[in-house]
Coordinates of C-alpha atoms in Angstrom, one line a residue:
M1 CA -0.1 0.3 -0.1
P2 CA 1.4 3.4 -1.0
P3 CA 2.6 5.7 1.8
A4 CA 0.3 8.6 2.7
R5 CA 1.0 11.8 1.1
S6 CA 3.1 13.3 4.1
T7 CA 5.3 10.0 4.1
T8 CA 9.3 10.7 4.2
L9 CA 11.7 7.7 2.8
P10 CA 13.0 7.6 6.0
R11 CA 10.0 7.2 7.9
A12 CA 8.5 4.5 5.1
A13 CA 11.7 2.4 5.3
A14 CA 11.8 2.6 9.4
T15 CA 8.2 1.1 8.9
D16 CA 8.7 -1.1 6.1
P17 CA 8.0 -5.0 7.3
V18 CA 10.8 -6.3 4.7
L19 CA 13.5 -3.8 5.6
L20 CA 12.4 -4.4 9.4
A21 CA 12.9 -8.3 8.6
L22 CA 16.0 -8.0 6.8
A23 CA 17.6 -5.6 9.2
G24 CA 16.6 -7.7 12.2
T25 CA 17.9 -11.0 10.9
V26 CA 21.3 -9.9 9.4
L27 CA 22.0 -7.8 12.9
A28 CA 21.1 -10.8 14.8
A29 CA 23.2 -12.9 12.3
V30 CA 26.4 -10.5 12.4
G31 CA 26.4 -9.7 16.0
W32 CA 26.2 -13.8 17.1
L33 CA 29.2 -14.2 14.1
L34 CA 31.1 -11.5 15.9
A35 CA 30.6 -12.6 19.6
G36 CA 28.5 -15.5 19.6
P37 CA 29.2 -19.0 20.9
G38 CA 30.4 -22.1 18.9
G39 CA 33.5 -22.9 16.8
V40 CA 34.2 -22.0 13.1
E41 CA 32.2 -24.9 11.7
T42 CA 29.0 -23.6 13.2
H43 CA 29.7 -19.8 12.1
V44 CA 30.8 -20.9 8.7
L45 CA 27.5 -23.2 8.1
V46 CA 25.4 -20.0 9.5
R47 CA 27.0 -17.8 7.2
A48 CA 26.4 -20.3 4.2
W49 CA 22.4 -20.7 5.3
L50 CA 22.1 -16.8 5.2
G51 CA 23.4 -16.2 1.8
P52 CA 20.9 -17.8 -0.7
P53 CA 17.8 -16.2 1.3
L54 CA 19.2 -12.9 1.1
N55 CA 20.0 -13.2 -2.4
L56 CA 16.5 -14.1 -2.9
V57 CA 15.3 -11.1 -1.7
L58 CA 17.7 -9.1 -4.3
V59 CA 16.0 -11.2 -7.4
A60 CA 12.6 -10.8 -6.2
G61 CA 13.0 -7.1 -5.4
A62 CA 14.5 -6.2 -8.7
L63 CA 12.2 -8.3 -10.6
R64 CA 9.1 -6.2 -8.8
L65 CA 10.8 -2.8 -10.4
A66 CA 11.3 -4.2 -13.7
N67 CA 7.9 -5.4 -13.9
R68 CA 6.3 -2.0 -12.6
P69 CA 3.9 -0.7 -14.8
G70 CA 4.9 2.7 -16.6
R71 CA 8.4 2.0 -16.4
A72 CA 10.7 2.9 -19.2
A73 CA 12.0 0.1 -21.4
A74 CA 15.7 1.2 -20.6
D75 CA 14.8 1.1 -16.9
R76 CA 13.3 -2.0 -17.3
R77 CA 16.5 -3.6 -18.8
F78 CA 18.6 -2.5 -16.1
W79 CA 16.6 -3.8 -13.2
R80 CA 16.4 -7.2 -15.3
A81 CA 20.1 -7.5 -15.0
L82 CA 20.3 -6.6 -11.5
A83 CA 18.0 -9.4 -11.2
G84 CA 20.2 -11.5 -13.6
T85 CA 23.3 -10.6 -11.3
G86 CA 21.3 -11.6 -8.2
V87 CA 20.7 -15.3 -10.0
L88 CA 24.5 -15.4 -10.2
L89 CA 25.1 -14.4 -6.8
L90 CA 22.7 -16.8 -5.8
I91 CA 24.2 -19.7 -7.7
G92 CA 27.4 -18.7 -6.1
Q93 CA 25.7 -18.7 -2.8
L94 CA 24.4 -22.3 -3.3
G95 CA 28.0 -23.6 -4.2
R96 CA 29.4 -22.2 -1.3
L97 CA 26.7 -23.8 1.0
A98 CA 27.4 -27.0 -0.6
T99 CA 31.2 -26.6 0.0
A100 CA 30.2 -25.4 3.8
L101 CA 27.9 -28.6 4.2
R102 CA 30.9 -30.7 3.2
H103 CA 33.8 -29.0 4.9
P104 CA 32.6 -26.5 7.3
D105 CA 36.1 -25.5 8.4
A106 CA 38.3 -22.3 8.4
A107 CA 39.1 -22.8 5.0
A108 CA 35.4 -22.5 3.9
V109 CA 35.6 -18.6 5.7
A110 CA 37.1 -17.0 2.4
T111 CA 35.4 -16.9 -0.8
G112 CA 35.9 -19.8 -2.8
R113 CA 36.8 -20.1 -6.5
F114 CA 33.2 -21.1 -7.8
Q115 CA 31.6 -18.1 -5.7
T116 CA 34.2 -15.9 -7.1
V117 CA 33.4 -17.0 -10.6
F118 CA 29.8 -16.2 -10.5
V119 CA 30.2 -13.1 -8.5
L120 CA 32.5 -11.6 -11.3
A121 CA 30.0 -13.1 -13.8
G122 CA 27.2 -11.2 -12.2
V123 CA 29.2 -7.8 -12.1
A124 CA 29.8 -8.4 -15.9
V125 CA 26.1 -8.7 -16.4
L126 CA 25.6 -5.5 -14.4
A127 CA 28.2 -3.6 -16.2
A128 CA 26.9 -4.5 -19.6
A129 CA 23.6 -3.1 -18.2
V130 CA 25.3 0.2 -17.6
V131 CA 27.1 0.0 -20.3
T132 CA 24.1 -0.2 -22.5
H133 CA 21.9 1.9 -20.6
P134 CA 20.9 5.4 -22.9
R135 CA 22.5 8.7 -21.4
P136 CA 20.4 11.8 -22.6
P137 CA 22.4 14.2 -24.9
A138 CA 23.9 17.2 -22.8
P139 CA 25.1 20.6 -23.7
G140 CA 28.9 21.6 -24.0
R141 CA 29.2 22.8 -20.0
A142 CA 27.3 19.7 -18.9
R143 CA 29.8 17.6 -21.0
V144 CA 32.8 19.4 -19.5
R145 CA 31.3 18.7 -15.7
Y146 CA 30.6 15.2 -16.9
L147 CA 34.1 14.7 -18.1
L148 CA 35.6 16.4 -14.9
D149 CA 33.5 14.2 -12.5
T150 CA 34.5 11.1 -14.4
T151 CA 38.1 12.1 -13.9
A152 CA 37.8 12.5 -10.4
V153 CA 35.8 9.1 -9.7
V154 CA 38.4 7.2 -11.8
T155 CA 41.6 8.9 -10.5
A156 CA 40.2 8.1 -6.8
A157 CA 39.3 4.5 -8.0
V158 CA 42.8 4.0 -9.4
V159 CA 44.5 5.1 -5.8
A160 CA 41.9 2.8 -4.0
I161 CA 42.2 -0.1 -6.2
W162 CA 46.1 0.2 -6.0
F163 CA 46.2 0.7 -2.5
M164 CA 43.8 -2.4 -1.9
T165 CA 46.0 -4.3 -4.4
D166 CA 49.2 -3.4 -2.4
R167 CA 47.4 -4.0 1.0
S168 CA 46.5 -7.4 -0.6
A169 CA 50.2 -8.5 -1.2
A170 CA 51.6 -7.2 2.1
Y171 CA 48.8 -9.1 4.0
G172 CA 49.3 -12.2 2.2
A173 CA 45.9 -12.3 0.7
G174 CA 45.3 -14.7 -2.2
A175 CA 45.6 -13.7 -6.0
G176 CA 41.8 -14.4 -6.6
A177 CA 40.5 -12.6 -3.9
A178 CA 42.8 -9.3 -4.9
L179 CA 41.7 -10.0 -8.4
A180 CA 38.0 -10.0 -7.4
A181 CA 38.5 -6.7 -5.3
V182 CA 40.2 -5.2 -8.1
V183 CA 37.3 -6.1 -10.7
I184 CA 34.8 -5.2 -8.3
G185 CA 36.0 -1.9 -7.5
A186 CA 36.5 -1.1 -11.3
A187 CA 33.2 -2.0 -11.9
L188 CA 31.7 0.0 -8.8
T189 CA 33.9 3.2 -10.2
F190 CA 32.3 2.9 -13.7
A191 CA 28.9 2.3 -12.6
V192 CA 29.0 5.3 -10.5
T193 CA 30.4 7.6 -13.2
R194 CA 28.3 6.2 -15.9
L195 CA 25.1 6.4 -14.3
I196 CA 25.2 9.2 -11.4
A197 CA 27.7 11.5 -12.8
G198 CA 26.0 10.7 -16.6
G199 CA 22.8 12.6 -15.1
H200 CA 20.3 9.7 -15.8
S201 CA 20.3 7.1 -13.4
P202 CA 17.5 4.4 -13.1
I203 CA 18.6 3.5 -9.7
S204 CA 18.3 6.4 -7.0
S205 CA 21.2 7.3 -5.1
V206 CA 19.4 6.0 -1.7
A207 CA 19.0 2.8 -3.4
A208 CA 22.9 2.7 -4.9
A209 CA 24.3 3.8 -1.6
P210 CA 23.9 0.1 0.4
I211 CA 25.0 -1.8 -3.3
V212 CA 28.1 0.7 -3.1
A213 CA 28.8 -0.1 0.6
A214 CA 28.2 -3.9 -0.3
A215 CA 31.0 -3.8 -2.9
V216 CA 33.3 -1.9 -0.3
L217 CA 32.7 -4.3 2.4
Q218 CA 33.7 -7.2 -0.3
C219 CA 36.7 -5.4 -1.3
L220 CA 37.8 -4.8 2.5
Q221 CA 37.1 -8.6 3.3
G222 CA 38.5 -10.0 0.1
A223 CA 41.8 -7.8 -0.4
V224 CA 42.4 -5.4 2.5
L225 CA 41.9 -7.2 5.8
P226 CA 45.2 -9.2 6.6
A227 CA 45.3 -13.0 6.3
A228 CA 45.7 -13.3 10.2
T229 CA 42.5 -11.5 11.0
S230 CA 40.0 -13.5 13.0
W231 CA 37.6 -15.6 10.9
R232 CA 34.9 -13.6 12.8
I233 CA 35.1 -10.5 10.7
P234 CA 35.3 -11.6 7.3
L235 CA 32.3 -14.0 8.0
A236 CA 30.5 -10.8 9.5
L237 CA 31.3 -8.5 6.6
Q238 CA 30.3 -11.1 4.0
V239 CA 26.8 -11.4 5.4
A240 CA 26.5 -7.6 6.0
A241 CA 27.7 -7.0 2.0
V242 CA 24.9 -9.9 0.9
A243 CA 22.5 -8.0 2.9
L244 CA 23.3 -4.6 1.7
I245 CA 22.9 -5.2 -1.8
S246 CA 19.7 -7.0 -1.2
A247 CA 18.1 -3.8 0.3
G248 CA 18.6 -1.6 -2.4
P249 CA 15.7 -2.8 -4.7
R250 CA 13.4 -2.2 -2.1
L251 CA 14.7 1.1 -0.8
Q252 CA 14.1 2.1 -4.7
E253 CA 10.7 0.9 -4.4
L254 CA 10.0 2.5 -1.2
G255 CA 11.4 5.8 -2.9
E256 CA 9.5 5.8 -5.6
R257 CA 6.3 5.5 -4.0
V258 CA 6.8 8.7 -1.6
T259 CA 8.2 10.5 -4.8
A260 CA 4.8 9.4 -6.6
S261 CA 2.8 11.0 -3.6
R262 CA 4.8 14.0 -3.6
P263 CA 5.3 16.9 -6.2
P264 CA 8.7 16.4 -8.2
R265 CA 11.9 17.9 -6.5
R266 CA 14.3 20.1 -8.5
P267 CA 17.7 18.2 -9.1
R268 CA 20.7 19.5 -7.4
S269 CA 22.5 22.1 -9.7
Y270 CA 26.1 21.0 -8.3
S271 CA 27.9 17.6 -7.6
V272 CA 29.4 16.5 -4.6
L273 CA 31.1 13.4 -6.2
P274 CA 34.4 15.1 -6.8
Y275 CA 34.7 16.3 -3.2
A276 CA 33.8 12.6 -1.9
M277 CA 36.9 11.1 -4.3
L278 CA 38.8 13.9 -2.7
G279 CA 37.9 12.7 0.5
L280 CA 38.5 9.1 -0.2
V281 CA 42.0 9.9 -1.4
F282 CA 42.9 11.9 1.5
A283 CA 41.5 9.1 3.9
L284 CA 44.1 6.7 2.4
L285 CA 46.9 9.0 2.9
P286 CA 47.8 8.1 6.8
A287 CA 47.7 4.6 5.8
V288 CA 50.0 4.8 3.0
L289 CA 52.7 7.4 4.7
P290 CA 56.3 5.8 5.4
A291 CA 56.9 5.5 9.1
G292 CA 59.6 8.0 10.7
L293 CA 57.9 11.1 9.4
S294 CA 59.3 14.3 11.4
R295 CA 56.7 16.3 13.5
T296 CA 57.1 19.3 11.3
A297 CA 55.7 17.0 8.0
L298 CA 53.1 15.8 10.0
V299 CA 51.9 19.0 11.1
A300 CA 52.2 20.2 7.7
L301 CA 50.3 17.3 6.4
G302 CA 47.4 17.6 9.1
G303 CA 47.2 21.5 8.2
L304 CA 46.9 20.7 4.7
L305 CA 43.9 18.1 5.6
V306 CA 42.2 20.7 7.7
I307 CA 42.5 23.4 5.3
T308 CA 41.2 21.2 2.3
A309 CA 38.3 20.4 4.7
I310 CA 37.4 24.1 5.1
V311 CA 37.5 25.1 1.8
V312 CA 35.5 22.0 0.6
S313 CA 32.9 23.0 3.4
R314 CA 32.9 26.5 2.6
Q315 CA 32.6 25.6 -1.2
L316 CA 29.4 23.1 -0.4
I317 CA 28.0 25.9 1.7
T318 CA 28.2 28.3 -1.0
F319 CA 26.8 25.9 -3.5
A320 CA 23.9 25.0 -1.3
E321 CA 23.4 28.9 -0.7
N322 CA 23.2 29.5 -4.5
E323 CA 21.0 26.5 -4.9
S324 CA 18.6 27.9 -2.1
L325 CA 18.5 31.3 -4.1
V326 CA 18.1 29.6 -7.6
R327 CA 15.1 27.7 -6.1
R328 CA 13.6 30.8 -4.0
S329 CA 14.2 32.5 -7.7
E330 CA 12.5 29.8 -9.8
A331 CA 9.4 29.7 -7.2
G332 CA 9.1 33.4 -7.8
L333 CA 9.2 33.2 -11.4
R334 CA 6.4 30.3 -11.3
T335 CA 4.6 32.9 -8.8
L336 CA 5.1 35.3 -11.6
R337 CA 3.8 33.3 -14.4
R338 CA 0.7 32.1 -12.7
Q339 CA 0.1 35.7 -11.9
E340 CA 0.6 36.6 -15.6
E341 CA -1.5 33.6 -16.7
R342 CA -4.2 34.6 -14.5
V343 CA -4.3 38.2 -15.7
R344 CA -4.0 36.7 -19.2
L345 CA -7.1 34.8 -18.6
L346 CA -9.0 37.5 -16.9
L347 CA -8.5 39.9 -19.8
E348 CA -9.1 37.1 -22.3
Y349 CA -12.4 36.0 -21.2
S350 CA -13.6 39.6 -19.7
T351 CA -16.4 41.3 -21.5
D352 CA -14.9 44.5 -21.1
I353 CA -12.6 46.0 -23.7
T354 CA -9.2 47.0 -22.2
S355 CA -7.2 48.9 -24.7
L356 CA -3.8 51.1 -24.6
I357 CA -3.5 54.2 -26.4
D358 CA -0.5 56.1 -27.3
H359 CA 0.1 59.9 -27.1
T360 CA -1.2 59.9 -31.1
G361 CA -4.4 58.5 -30.2
A362 CA -3.7 55.0 -31.8
M363 CA -4.4 52.0 -30.3
T364 CA -1.5 50.0 -29.4
Y365 CA -2.9 47.0 -27.5
L366 CA -6.7 45.6 -27.2
T367 CA -8.0 42.5 -25.5
P368 CA -9.9 39.8 -27.2
A369 CA -13.3 41.4 -26.0
T370 CA -13.1 43.5 -29.1
R371 CA -15.0 40.8 -30.9
M372 CA -18.2 42.3 -29.6
L373 CA -17.7 45.2 -31.7
G374 CA -17.1 42.8 -34.7
Y375 CA -13.4 43.5 -34.9
E376 CA -10.3 41.0 -34.2
P377 CA -7.8 42.5 -31.8
G378 CA -5.3 42.9 -34.3
E379 CA -7.4 44.6 -36.8
L380 CA -7.7 47.9 -34.7
L381 CA -3.8 48.2 -33.8
G382 CA -2.6 51.6 -34.8
V383 CA -6.2 52.9 -35.6
R384 CA -7.0 56.1 -33.9
V385 CA -9.9 55.7 -31.4
L386 CA -11.6 59.1 -32.7
T387 CA -12.4 57.5 -36.0
L388 CA -14.7 54.9 -34.4
I389 CA -16.8 57.1 -32.5
H390 CA -20.1 58.5 -33.9
P391 CA -19.9 62.1 -35.4
D392 CA -22.9 63.0 -33.4
D393 CA -21.3 62.1 -30.4
L394 CA -17.8 63.3 -31.1
P395 CA -18.1 67.2 -30.3
A396 CA -19.4 66.7 -27.0
I397 CA -16.5 64.5 -25.8
L398 CA -13.5 66.0 -27.8
P399 CA -12.4 68.6 -25.4
D400 CA -12.4 66.3 -22.5
L401 CA -10.5 63.6 -24.5
Q402 CA -8.1 66.2 -25.4
R403 CA -7.7 67.4 -21.8
L404 CA -7.2 63.8 -20.6
M405 CA -4.4 63.1 -23.1
A406 CA -2.9 66.1 -21.9
A407 CA -2.7 65.7 -18.1
P408 CA -1.2 62.5 -16.9
G409 CA -2.7 60.7 -13.7
S410 CA -6.2 62.1 -14.9
T411 CA -9.4 60.1 -15.5
Y412 CA -12.4 60.6 -17.7
T413 CA -15.5 58.5 -18.0
Y414 CA -17.9 59.0 -21.0
Q415 CA -20.8 57.3 -23.0
A416 CA -20.5 57.0 -27.1
R417 CA -21.5 55.4 -29.9
Y418 CA -18.5 53.3 -31.7
R419 CA -18.6 51.6 -35.1
H420 CA -19.5 48.2 -35.4
G421 CA -17.0 46.0 -37.6
A422 CA -20.6 44.5 -39.4
G423 CA -22.3 48.2 -39.4
G424 CA -24.3 49.9 -37.0
W425 CA -23.1 51.4 -34.0
R426 CA -22.7 50.1 -30.2
W427 CA -23.1 52.4 -27.3
L428 CA -20.2 51.7 -25.1
E429 CA -19.2 53.4 -21.7
V430 CA -15.3 54.2 -21.5
T431 CA -13.5 54.8 -18.5
S432 CA -9.9 56.3 -19.4
R433 CA -6.8 56.8 -17.3
N434 CA -3.9 58.5 -18.5
L435 CA -0.7 56.5 -17.3
T436 CA 1.5 57.7 -20.0
H437 CA 3.7 59.0 -16.8
E438 CA 4.1 55.3 -15.9
P439 CA 7.5 53.6 -17.3
S440 CA 5.5 49.9 -17.5
V441 CA 2.5 51.3 -19.1
G442 CA 3.4 54.7 -21.0
A443 CA -0.1 54.7 -22.5
V444 CA -3.8 55.7 -21.8
V445 CA -5.5 52.6 -20.6
S446 CA -9.2 52.4 -21.3
N447 CA -11.8 50.2 -20.1
A448 CA -15.0 50.0 -22.3
R449 CA -17.9 47.9 -21.8
D450 CA -21.2 47.6 -23.8
V451 CA -24.2 49.6 -22.8
T452 CA -26.3 49.4 -25.8
D453 CA -29.0 47.5 -24.4
S454 CA -29.6 49.4 -21.2
R455 CA -29.1 52.9 -23.1
E456 CA -31.5 51.8 -25.6
L457 CA -33.9 50.8 -22.4
Q458 CA -33.3 54.4 -21.0
D459 CA -33.8 56.2 -24.2
R460 CA -37.3 53.9 -24.7
L461 CA -38.3 55.0 -21.3
R462 CA -37.4 58.6 -21.5
H463 CA -39.4 58.5 -25.1
E464 CA -42.5 56.8 -23.6
A465 CA -42.3 59.3 -20.4
T466 CA -42.4 62.3 -22.8
H467 CA -44.3 60.7 -25.8
D468 CA -48.0 59.4 -26.3
A469 CA -48.2 55.9 -26.9
L470 CA -50.5 55.6 -29.6
T471 CA -49.5 58.3 -31.9
G472 CA -45.9 58.9 -31.1
L473 CA -46.3 62.7 -30.7
A474 CA -44.9 64.6 -27.7
N475 CA -47.2 64.5 -24.7
R476 CA -48.6 67.4 -22.5
V477 CA -45.4 67.3 -20.3
L478 CA -42.9 67.5 -23.4
F479 CA -44.9 70.0 -25.1
G480 CA -45.1 72.0 -22.1
R481 CA -41.3 71.7 -21.6
R482 CA -40.8 72.7 -25.3
L483 CA -43.6 75.5 -25.2
A484 CA -41.7 77.2 -22.0
A485 CA -38.1 76.9 -23.9
A486 CA -39.6 78.6 -27.1
L487 CA -41.3 81.3 -25.7
A488 CA -39.1 84.1 -24.7
G489 CA -38.3 84.3 -28.7
G490 CA -42.1 84.4 -29.4
V491 CA -44.3 81.5 -30.9
A492 CA -47.3 80.5 -32.5
L493 CA -49.7 77.7 -31.1
L494 CA -52.5 75.8 -32.4
H495 CA -55.0 74.2 -30.1
I496 CA -56.6 71.2 -32.3
D497 CA -59.8 69.6 -31.0
L498 CA -61.3 66.8 -33.6
D499 CA -65.0 67.0 -34.9
G500 CA -67.1 63.9 -35.2
F501 CA -64.7 61.7 -33.2
K502 CA -67.0 60.2 -30.7
P503 CA -69.5 59.1 -33.1
I504 CA -66.8 57.0 -34.9
N505 CA -65.9 55.5 -31.5
D506 CA -69.3 54.5 -30.8
T507 CA -70.2 53.2 -34.1
Y508 CA -66.9 51.2 -35.1
G509 CA -65.2 50.8 -32.0
H510 CA -62.0 52.0 -30.2
H511 CA -59.9 50.3 -32.4
A512 CA -61.2 52.3 -35.4
G513 CA -60.9 55.5 -33.3
D514 CA -57.4 55.0 -32.5
A515 CA -56.5 54.2 -36.0
V516 CA -58.1 57.9 -36.9
L517 CA -55.9 59.3 -34.2
V518 CA -52.9 58.0 -35.8
R519 CA -53.9 59.2 -39.3
V520 CA -54.5 62.5 -37.7
A521 CA -51.3 62.5 -36.2
E522 CA -49.6 61.8 -39.2
R523 CA -51.4 64.3 -41.3
L524 CA -50.4 66.9 -38.6
S525 CA -46.9 66.1 -38.8
A526 CA -46.9 66.4 -42.6
A527 CA -48.5 69.7 -42.6
L528 CA -45.7 71.4 -39.9
P529 CA -42.9 73.1 -40.8
A530 CA -39.4 72.2 -39.8
G531 CA -38.7 72.9 -35.9
A532 CA -42.4 72.7 -35.0
V533 CA -43.4 70.3 -32.3
A534 CA -46.8 68.1 -32.7
A535 CA -48.4 66.9 -29.4
R536 CA -51.7 65.0 -28.5
L537 CA -52.8 66.6 -25.3
G538 CA -55.2 63.8 -24.5
G539 CA -58.2 62.1 -26.0
D540 CA -58.9 63.9 -29.1
E541 CA -56.8 67.2 -28.4
F542 CA -54.1 67.9 -30.3
A543 CA -51.8 70.9 -30.4
A544 CA -48.9 72.2 -32.4
L545 CA -45.9 74.6 -31.5
L546 CA -44.3 77.0 -34.0
P547 CA -41.4 78.7 -32.8
G548 CA -40.7 82.3 -34.2
A549 CA -44.1 82.1 -36.6
D550 CA -46.7 84.8 -36.8
A551 CA -50.3 84.8 -36.7
A552 CA -50.2 84.6 -40.8
A553 CA -47.8 81.4 -40.6
A554 CA -50.2 79.8 -38.2
A555 CA -53.3 80.5 -40.3
R556 CA -51.5 78.8 -43.1
V557 CA -50.5 75.7 -41.1
A558 CA -54.1 75.7 -40.0
E559 CA -55.4 75.7 -43.6
E560 CA -53.1 73.1 -44.7
F561 CA -54.1 71.0 -41.9
R562 CA -57.8 71.0 -42.4
A563 CA -57.2 70.2 -46.2
A564 CA -55.5 67.4 -45.1
L565 CA -58.1 66.4 -43.0
A566 CA -60.7 66.6 -45.8
E567 CA -59.3 63.2 -47.2
P568 CA -61.4 60.3 -45.9
V569 CA -59.6 58.0 -43.5
E570 CA -59.9 54.5 -44.3
V571 CA -60.2 51.7 -41.4
D572 CA -61.6 48.2 -41.9
G573 CA -62.8 49.0 -45.2
H574 CA -65.1 52.0 -44.1
R575 CA -64.1 55.6 -45.4
L576 CA -64.6 57.8 -42.4
T577 CA -64.8 61.8 -42.2
I578 CA -63.2 63.9 -39.7
G579 CA -62.9 67.7 -39.0
A580 CA -61.0 69.7 -36.7
S581 CA -61.9 73.0 -34.6
I582 CA -58.5 74.8 -34.6
G583 CA -57.8 77.8 -32.1
A584 CA -54.7 80.0 -33.1
V585 CA -53.0 82.0 -31.2
T586 CA -49.3 83.9 -31.0
G587 CA -47.2 85.4 -28.1
A588 CA -44.1 85.8 -25.9
G589 CA -43.1 86.0 -22.7
T590 CA -42.6 83.5 -19.6
D591 CA -46.1 82.1 -19.0
P592 CA -46.9 78.9 -21.1
E593 CA -50.1 78.0 -19.3
A594 CA -51.5 81.8 -20.1
L595 CA -50.9 80.7 -23.7
L596 CA -52.3 77.5 -23.7
R597 CA -55.4 79.0 -21.9
R598 CA -56.0 81.5 -24.8
A599 CA -55.1 78.7 -27.5
D600 CA -57.9 76.6 -25.6
E601 CA -60.4 79.6 -25.8
A602 CA -59.7 80.4 -29.4
M603 CA -60.4 76.6 -30.4
Y604 CA -63.7 76.7 -28.5
R605 CA -64.8 80.0 -30.2
S606 CA -64.0 78.1 -33.7
K607 CA -65.9 75.1 -33.0
H608 CA -69.2 77.4 -31.6
A609 CA -69.0 79.5 -35.1
A610 CA -68.6 76.3 -36.9
A611 CA -71.9 74.9 -35.1
R612 CA -73.6 78.2 -35.7
R613 CA -73.1 77.6 -39.3

């Protein structure tokens, strides 16, 4: 079962039943081999019986990793090769067990020829897998770093192998053991260089560490320890080495589970491999220095070691600080990119048009919302915004727009009609702010939203409030305003009352009466000169306002209207005739109500005169 999201690899390893069983068994065995009762025969048999099960753990773990779904083909080949190495080691362990069962004596403490052959074969299989494992291409500097790391590892390995072979000869170790140590050391050097320094490894450093430690222990017990060393130590080192290499695949599996539950971590930008190799070479110095060095030489050598350790430590601290700065910078860049992406999406899907306008009035940036005006954003780049505004709206807003362009930091909000790409006009409410003084902007920023529907609704409501719903003429309220506005310059006023309208309503119905009223309104509007205002005051009462006209002009309009009414009105196949009583007055001043009363009185005098005739 995968570990929880907050699980770390050390915590997962400390609670893993496989690793716990492996560690418990090996610790008990090593402790007993080092200090337990019994002679060499019993200890040799215990070591021989422990080898095959531990190798089976290695084979099973490597095969589980090789068969894990989603793993790359090259990584599968590596883990199958490691499983093959485990099988060869298992065969060698079984041969050792057979030998120990026949001759459980001190000669069985050392690694025999049969087991050595299969160990070397297993190392060859692993080396072949490393050779064929692909390495991703790297740029020039990465190749230089790779070569430098490789040189450091190879140099340290040559020194260490030379040291081991030299000690092997000095302590009287067998030639086979020395050869095995040299081959294992060389293979280890190659594997570390090819996989870890190469930049792409199928095995993590945590899983590789116990395998490397197992190889080192094998070298120690096979080529470095003096021949006179107690048989207890080699046996304990052999069991520890086999257990360590068997734990590697399990640590890899746990590490992959923990990594899968966490976001990927950025690889380190520096390598500690050259410094580790430096430490390895320095660690060998005390063992290879000749006896009898002077105190001064020893002090100088000690100082060299201390200063080197300080320099390396300072260098690693600097690397770690730089790495931390780089990660913080990358985190800041990721945050900035997320913010930029958020702003981009907000602008892209906003229904408001955001634009930048330079000092010439040309648009240099527009959001995709310009499509609501029938344009793609690129179509309007370089277009002066004034060319899109309706000519009737431009005079009212142009002075304020000019003041906005001349005053950095100022803001101006207005409504105007803008040309639609498919023809027609759309009302936009625009808020513009002059940010030409801001270096990061250097333009006037405008945000515009389409208010056509609300503007048309307002205009419709305003029209309905000031116009007659049936005829479309001005109502009494609007007519009174226009009269009051024009009265100071002198006006002529016609007050009209229809004759014979009530019988039409009573005989043919209100719909016929409404049709007659509409025709009367049309004929009244047609009879008026430009600048005059026609109104329906209510019922069958109409009025006409003639600004600046005299009595003669009013009489001519009245006669023209009467002539127009003489033509019958056709409604539902009926030819209906209607007349009108018209009162005409002229006047000037500031009292519109008084003029309306005079026109009303004149209309009634006309009606009574017609009735007497």
